[in-house]
Short mmCIF file of C-alpha atoms in Angstrom, two decimals:
data_model
loop_
_atom_site.label_atom_id
_atom_site.label_comp_id
_atom_site.label_asym_id
_atom_site.label_seq_id
_atom_site.Cartn_x
_atom_site.Cartn_y
_atom_site.Cartn_z
CA MET A 1 0.00 0.00 0.00
CA THR A 2 2.79 2.45 0.84
CA GLN A 3 4.52 1.31 -2.35
CA PHE A 4 1.37 2.04 -4.31
CA LYS A 5 1.05 5.46 -2.69
CA ALA A 6 4.68 6.29 -3.49
CA TRP A 7 4.09 5.25 -7.09
CA LEU A 8 0.94 7.35 -7.34
CA ASP A 9 2.62 10.35 -5.70
CA ALA A 10 5.52 10.11 -8.18
CA LEU A 11 3.07 10.09 -11.10
CA LEU A 12 1.05 12.98 -9.69
CA ALA A 13 4.18 15.04 -9.04
CA THR A 14 4.99 15.14 -12.74
CA THR A 15 4.05 18.34 -14.53
CA THR A 16 4.46 17.49 -18.21
CA PHE A 17 3.37 14.53 -20.31
CA ASP A 18 6.89 13.39 -21.11
CA GLU A 19 7.86 13.48 -17.44
CA TRP A 20 4.76 11.45 -16.61
CA LEU A 21 5.56 8.96 -19.38
CA VAL A 22 9.13 8.47 -18.13
CA VAL A 23 8.05 7.97 -14.52
CA TYR A 24 5.25 5.63 -15.53
CA LEU A 25 7.29 3.48 -17.95
CA LYS A 26 10.17 3.13 -15.48
CA SER A 27 7.71 1.86 -12.87
CA THR A 28 6.50 -1.05 -14.99
CA ALA A 29 7.50 -4.68 -14.50
CA LEU A 30 8.68 -4.75 -18.12
CA SER A 31 11.18 -1.96 -17.47
CA HIS A 32 12.47 -3.64 -14.31
CA TRP A 33 12.82 -6.93 -16.15
CA VAL A 34 14.89 -5.39 -18.96
CA VAL A 35 17.05 -3.20 -16.72
CA ASN A 36 17.80 -5.93 -14.19
CA SER A 37 18.63 -8.63 -16.70
CA GLN A 38 22.14 -9.04 -18.03
CA TRP A 39 20.88 -10.72 -21.17
CA VAL A 40 17.69 -9.04 -22.41
CA TRP A 41 19.34 -5.85 -23.66
CA PRO A 42 22.17 -7.42 -25.69
CA ILE A 43 19.82 -10.07 -27.13
CA ALA A 44 17.32 -7.39 -28.14
CA GLU A 45 20.16 -5.34 -29.69
CA THR A 46 21.33 -8.36 -31.65
CA LEU A 47 17.79 -8.83 -33.00
CA HIS A 48 17.60 -5.08 -33.75
CA PHE A 49 20.79 -5.32 -35.87
CA MET A 50 19.58 -8.48 -37.66
CA GLY A 51 16.31 -6.70 -38.39
CA LEU A 52 18.08 -3.65 -39.80
CA ALA A 53 20.26 -5.81 -42.06
CA LEU A 54 17.20 -7.65 -43.37
CA LEU A 55 15.25 -4.42 -43.91
CA ILE A 56 18.04 -2.49 -45.64
CA GLY A 57 19.29 -5.54 -47.55
CA ILE A 58 15.93 -5.87 -49.28
CA ILE A 59 14.79 -2.25 -49.52
CA ALA A 60 18.11 -0.87 -50.83
CA PRO A 61 18.14 -3.03 -54.02
CA LEU A 62 14.49 -2.09 -54.60
CA ASP A 63 15.33 1.62 -54.17
CA VAL A 64 18.29 1.28 -56.50
CA ARG A 65 16.05 -0.43 -59.06
CA LEU A 66 13.49 2.38 -58.76
CA MET A 67 16.32 4.83 -59.37
CA GLY A 68 16.89 3.11 -62.70
CA PHE A 69 19.80 0.77 -61.99
CA MET A 70 19.68 -3.00 -62.56
CA PRO A 71 16.99 -2.47 -65.24
CA ARG A 72 16.70 -6.18 -66.04
CA VAL A 73 15.24 -6.93 -62.61
CA PRO A 74 11.41 -6.84 -62.68
CA ILE A 75 10.18 -4.49 -59.92
CA ALA A 76 7.27 -6.84 -59.25
CA ALA A 77 9.73 -9.68 -58.51
CA LEU A 78 11.78 -7.56 -56.10
CA LYS A 79 8.58 -6.51 -54.36
CA ARG A 80 7.84 -10.14 -53.56
CA LEU A 81 10.72 -10.03 -51.08
CA VAL A 82 9.21 -7.03 -49.27
CA PRO A 83 7.39 -9.19 -46.65
CA TRP A 84 10.90 -10.14 -45.42
CA ALA A 85 11.77 -6.47 -45.11
CA VAL A 86 8.54 -5.97 -43.16
CA ALA A 87 9.59 -8.84 -40.87
CA GLY A 88 12.92 -7.07 -40.33
CA PHE A 89 11.13 -3.81 -39.64
CA LEU A 90 8.75 -5.39 -37.12
CA THR A 91 11.72 -7.00 -35.35
CA CYS A 92 13.28 -3.54 -35.04
CA LEU A 93 9.97 -1.99 -33.98
CA VAL A 94 9.37 -4.50 -31.18
CA THR A 95 12.95 -4.41 -29.87
CA GLY A 96 13.07 -0.63 -30.28
CA ALA A 97 9.84 -0.24 -28.32
CA LEU A 98 11.39 -2.46 -25.64
CA PHE A 99 14.44 -0.17 -25.38
CA PHE A 100 12.19 2.86 -25.10
CA ALA A 101 9.83 1.30 -22.57
CA ALA A 102 12.74 0.12 -20.42
CA THR A 103 14.78 3.34 -20.35
CA PRO A 104 12.54 6.14 -21.67
CA ASP A 105 14.67 8.86 -20.04
CA GLN A 106 17.49 8.02 -22.44
CA TYR A 107 15.36 8.84 -25.45
CA ILE A 108 12.62 11.31 -24.67
CA ARG A 109 14.82 14.44 -24.67
CA ASN A 110 17.36 13.01 -27.10
CA GLU A 111 17.48 14.84 -30.44
CA SER A 112 18.94 11.79 -32.21
CA PHE A 113 15.86 9.82 -31.17
CA TRP A 114 13.43 12.38 -32.59
CA LEU A 115 15.45 12.74 -35.81
CA LYS A 116 15.37 8.96 -36.12
CA LEU A 117 11.59 8.98 -35.77
CA LEU A 118 11.34 11.87 -38.23
CA PHE A 119 13.20 9.93 -40.94
CA LEU A 120 11.18 6.83 -40.09
CA ALA A 121 8.04 8.87 -40.75
CA ILE A 122 9.48 10.21 -44.02
CA ALA A 123 10.39 6.68 -45.15
CA GLY A 124 6.89 5.48 -44.26
CA ALA A 125 5.07 8.36 -45.96
CA ASN A 126 7.28 7.95 -49.03
CA MET A 127 6.43 4.25 -49.24
CA LEU A 128 2.74 5.03 -48.84
CA LEU A 129 2.99 7.60 -51.63
CA PHE A 130 4.56 4.98 -53.88
CA GLU A 131 1.96 2.34 -53.11
CA THR A 132 -0.99 4.69 -53.56
CA THR A 133 0.12 6.57 -56.69
CA GLN A 134 2.69 4.43 -58.55
CA ARG A 135 1.76 0.84 -57.80
CA ALA A 136 0.07 0.03 -61.13
CA ARG A 137 2.84 1.66 -63.16
CA ALA A 138 5.48 -0.23 -61.17
CA VAL A 139 3.95 -3.65 -61.78
CA ALA A 140 3.42 -2.89 -65.47
CA LEU A 141 7.00 -1.70 -66.04
CA LYS A 142 8.77 -4.07 -68.43
CA PRO A 143 12.13 -5.57 -67.44
CA GLY A 144 14.88 -3.56 -69.10
CA ALA A 145 12.81 -0.37 -69.14
CA ASP A 146 14.10 2.83 -67.56
CA THR A 147 12.06 4.16 -64.64
CA PRO A 148 9.96 7.35 -64.64
CA ALA A 149 11.18 10.39 -62.73
CA ALA A 150 8.67 9.81 -59.92
CA PHE A 151 10.18 6.34 -59.27
CA LYS A 152 13.70 7.78 -59.21
CA ALA A 153 12.68 10.45 -56.70
CA ILE A 154 10.83 8.01 -54.44
CA GLY A 155 13.66 5.46 -54.61
CA GLY A 156 16.21 8.14 -53.73
CA VAL A 157 14.17 9.50 -50.84
CA SER A 158 13.66 5.96 -49.50
CA LEU A 159 17.35 5.04 -49.62
CA VAL A 160 18.46 8.28 -47.98
CA SER A 161 15.79 8.20 -45.27
CA TRP A 162 16.52 4.59 -44.25
CA LEU A 163 20.22 5.43 -44.05
CA MET A 164 19.31 8.44 -41.92
CA VAL A 165 17.26 6.17 -39.63
CA LEU A 166 20.38 4.02 -39.19
CA TYR A 167 22.60 7.11 -38.78
CA TRP A 168 20.52 8.74 -36.03
CA GLY A 169 20.02 5.40 -34.33
CA ARG A 170 23.79 4.97 -34.12
CA MET A 171 24.21 8.56 -32.93
CA LEU A 172 21.86 8.04 -29.96
CA PRO A 173 24.73 7.70 -27.45
CA PHE A 174 26.79 10.53 -28.96
CA ILE A 175 24.42 13.31 -30.02
CA GLY A 176 21.80 13.77 -27.39
CA GLY A 177 23.67 11.50 -25.00
CA ALA A 178 21.80 8.25 -24.34
CA PHE A 179 23.54 5.46 -22.35
CA MET B 1 51.03 -8.82 -26.20
CA GLU B 2 53.81 -6.23 -26.54
CA LEU B 3 52.57 -5.63 -30.05
CA LEU B 4 49.06 -5.01 -28.75
CA ALA B 5 50.38 -2.66 -26.09
CA ALA B 6 52.36 -0.76 -28.73
CA LEU B 7 49.22 -0.49 -30.83
CA GLU B 8 47.17 0.68 -27.88
CA GLY B 9 49.75 3.37 -27.11
CA SER B 10 50.05 4.59 -30.70
CA ALA B 11 49.00 8.12 -31.57
CA PHE B 12 46.24 6.83 -33.86
CA SER B 13 44.67 4.63 -31.16
CA THR B 14 44.91 7.40 -28.62
CA PHE B 15 43.23 9.80 -31.02
CA LEU B 16 40.33 7.38 -31.62
CA ARG B 17 39.92 6.76 -27.89
CA GLU B 18 40.24 10.27 -26.61
CA SER B 19 38.91 12.50 -29.35
CA ILE B 20 35.49 13.87 -28.56
CA SER B 21 34.94 14.68 -32.25
CA ILE B 22 31.82 13.23 -33.84
CA TRP B 23 34.09 12.21 -36.74
CA ALA B 24 36.20 9.89 -34.55
CA TYR B 25 34.64 6.97 -32.65
CA PRO B 26 30.94 7.71 -33.40
CA THR B 27 31.47 7.89 -37.16
CA VAL B 28 33.65 4.78 -37.23
CA LEU B 29 30.98 2.88 -35.31
CA MET B 30 28.22 4.20 -37.58
CA LEU B 31 30.13 3.18 -40.73
CA HIS B 32 30.65 -0.29 -39.23
CA THR B 33 26.84 -0.58 -39.04
CA VAL B 34 26.41 0.66 -42.64
CA GLY B 35 28.95 -1.94 -43.79
CA LEU B 36 27.08 -4.62 -41.83
CA ALA B 37 23.83 -3.69 -43.57
CA MET B 38 25.53 -3.84 -46.99
CA LEU B 39 27.43 -7.09 -46.45
CA VAL B 40 24.94 -9.08 -44.38
CA GLY B 41 21.78 -7.43 -45.72
CA LEU B 42 22.58 -7.96 -49.39
CA ASN B 43 23.92 -11.45 -48.74
CA THR B 44 20.62 -12.25 -46.99
CA THR B 45 18.66 -11.05 -50.04
CA LEU B 46 20.75 -13.33 -52.27
CA ASP B 47 20.34 -16.23 -49.81
CA LEU B 48 16.55 -15.78 -49.79
CA ARG B 49 16.46 -15.83 -53.61
CA LEU B 50 18.54 -19.01 -53.68
CA LEU B 51 16.20 -20.61 -51.15
CA GLY B 52 13.22 -20.01 -53.42
CA PHE B 53 11.84 -16.64 -52.31
CA GLY B 54 11.34 -13.92 -54.94
CA PRO B 55 11.60 -16.52 -57.74
CA GLY B 56 10.92 -13.90 -60.45
CA ILE B 57 14.22 -12.10 -59.76
CA PRO B 58 16.63 -13.16 -62.54
CA LEU B 59 19.68 -14.80 -60.94
CA ALA B 60 21.97 -13.21 -63.52
CA THR B 61 21.07 -9.70 -62.32
CA LEU B 62 21.81 -10.52 -58.68
CA GLU B 63 25.48 -11.02 -59.51
CA LYS B 64 25.60 -7.21 -59.33
CA LEU B 65 25.13 -7.47 -55.54
CA PHE B 66 28.62 -8.92 -55.09
CA PRO B 67 30.57 -5.66 -55.63
CA ALA B 68 28.30 -3.92 -53.10
CA MET B 69 28.84 -6.79 -50.63
CA TRP B 70 32.62 -6.42 -51.08
CA ILE B 71 32.37 -2.68 -50.45
CA GLY B 72 30.54 -3.52 -47.20
CA PHE B 73 33.21 -6.09 -46.37
CA TRP B 74 36.14 -3.69 -46.88
CA LEU B 75 34.35 -0.87 -45.10
CA ASN B 76 33.94 -3.15 -42.09
CA THR B 77 37.45 -4.54 -42.29
CA ILE B 78 38.82 -0.98 -42.13
CA THR B 79 36.40 0.34 -39.49
CA GLY B 80 36.69 -2.94 -37.56
CA ALA B 81 40.49 -2.62 -37.52
CA MET B 82 40.08 0.92 -36.19
CA LEU B 83 37.69 -0.22 -33.44
CA PHE B 84 40.15 -2.99 -32.57
CA ALA B 85 43.04 -0.53 -32.47
CA MET B 86 41.18 1.52 -29.85
CA ASP B 87 41.13 -1.27 -27.32
CA PRO B 88 43.39 -4.13 -28.45
CA ILE B 89 44.53 -5.41 -25.05
CA ASN B 90 41.03 -5.87 -23.67
CA LYS B 91 39.33 -7.02 -26.86
CA GLY B 92 42.11 -8.63 -28.86
CA MET B 93 42.63 -11.91 -27.08
CA THR B 94 39.10 -12.68 -25.95
CA LEU B 95 37.26 -15.81 -27.06
CA ILE B 96 34.29 -13.80 -28.23
CA PHE B 97 36.42 -11.60 -30.52
CA MET B 98 38.20 -14.64 -31.95
CA SER B 99 34.79 -16.25 -32.52
CA LYS B 100 33.57 -13.19 -34.34
CA LEU B 101 36.62 -13.16 -36.62
CA ALA B 102 36.17 -16.86 -37.35
CA LEU B 103 32.46 -16.36 -38.11
CA VAL B 104 33.18 -13.41 -40.44
CA ALA B 105 35.88 -15.42 -42.21
CA THR B 106 33.41 -18.29 -42.66
CA GLY B 107 30.72 -15.91 -43.92
CA VAL B 108 33.11 -14.43 -46.47
CA LEU B 109 34.29 -17.89 -47.56
CA LEU B 110 30.63 -18.86 -48.10
CA ILE B 111 30.16 -15.78 -50.34
CA VAL B 112 33.07 -16.93 -52.50
CA LEU B 113 31.77 -20.52 -52.63
CA LEU B 114 28.25 -19.32 -53.35
CA ARG B 115 29.36 -17.14 -56.23
CA ARG B 116 31.44 -19.94 -57.73
CA SER B 117 28.60 -22.41 -57.38
CA VAL B 118 25.88 -20.16 -58.87
CA TYR B 119 27.80 -18.03 -61.37
CA GLY B 120 30.85 -20.24 -62.00
CA ARG B 121 29.64 -21.14 -65.50
CA GLY B 122 28.94 -17.52 -66.48
CA ALA B 123 26.16 -15.15 -65.43
CA ASP B 124 23.79 -16.23 -68.20
CA THR B 125 23.87 -19.87 -67.19
CA ALA B 126 23.49 -19.05 -63.47
CA MET B 127 21.66 -21.81 -61.64
CA VAL B 128 20.71 -22.75 -58.10
CA THR B 129 22.61 -25.90 -57.18
CA ALA B 130 22.08 -27.99 -54.05
CA GLY B 131 25.51 -26.81 -52.92
CA ALA B 132 24.44 -23.18 -53.31
CA ARG B 133 21.34 -23.77 -51.20
CA THR B 134 23.48 -25.33 -48.47
CA CYS B 135 25.81 -22.32 -48.60
CA ALA B 136 22.79 -19.99 -48.38
CA VAL B 137 21.43 -21.65 -45.23
CA LEU B 138 24.89 -21.74 -43.62
CA SER B 139 25.46 -18.10 -44.53
CA LEU B 140 22.24 -16.99 -42.80
CA VAL B 141 23.24 -18.86 -39.65
CA VAL B 142 26.86 -17.68 -39.69
CA TRP B 143 25.98 -13.99 -40.20
CA ALA B 144 23.37 -14.13 -37.43
CA ALA B 145 26.02 -15.54 -35.10
CA ALA B 146 28.58 -12.95 -36.27
CA ILE B 147 26.14 -10.13 -35.45
CA ALA B 148 25.41 -11.68 -32.05
CA THR B 149 29.10 -11.98 -31.13
CA GLY B 150 29.71 -8.41 -32.31
CA ARG B 151 26.90 -7.07 -30.14
CA PHE B 152 27.84 -9.14 -27.11
CA MET B 153 31.44 -7.90 -27.31
CA ALA B 154 30.12 -4.61 -25.98
CA TYR B 155 28.64 -6.30 -22.91
CA VAL B 156 30.90 -9.16 -21.78
#
């Protein structure tokens, strides 16, 4: 009961949403589990790196194809590997959410973290733009054909924004000072 | 051991360790991750194709992934050597570091074997052999283990 009251008092003492979020997340069993275990963090990091390799390894060739290189590769065929990239992304999303939930104070005021999310949003919006406006043209494009300017732009934006996601992720400890 | 101590004391190692510049340790570490994505990521894409996923991707065109994989490999050899030079006495002789080197060497050997087995008769007659499929499975396992040892080096 006193523990509960201390927990409630700590939550009520917060004045902003991000403060509240940090205090709340750090009070959860999940956070205690991750922070107190010697293994969870490095295992989750390993999965996060495997996920990023899978995601970039599949999306980068697709981007490069959209930019007009490797013209003999049918875009439709490359797109059939995208579910693997999605699997890589989900692996990163789950492990990333775990890092945030366990030690939110390392991220919430960290500019690298917000820049990472910004480029994640750009990459996502860019992909959505492609799927909603260019999908039919992409599937119909003959192998060997050069790509339209819209494909080149979207492919370029995708490649750069995923690399920026990786860049700001790696800068978390150095710019903004996590860990 | 004296060699490692000499390396650790060298001006270059000291610069990497002590510089607070964003272009020193942080950039080296970041490039090591970019190289990982190029080498392991592209190799994974090739492995998946050889194991029957994305069957419409012409094998001949995927031979173009090899130069990009080699760029990733050399990038990581260089940045990896720099990371090693920062802390050779602590890292150099550990089992986990030796394991990582052995896993990377195996992964690279598998790339060479894979290329020979699929493209050995010329790009236009590229074919998926049983040997290539075995290499593809082994390569996925070996790279996963290489990533794990690399990550755990920071914690053990």
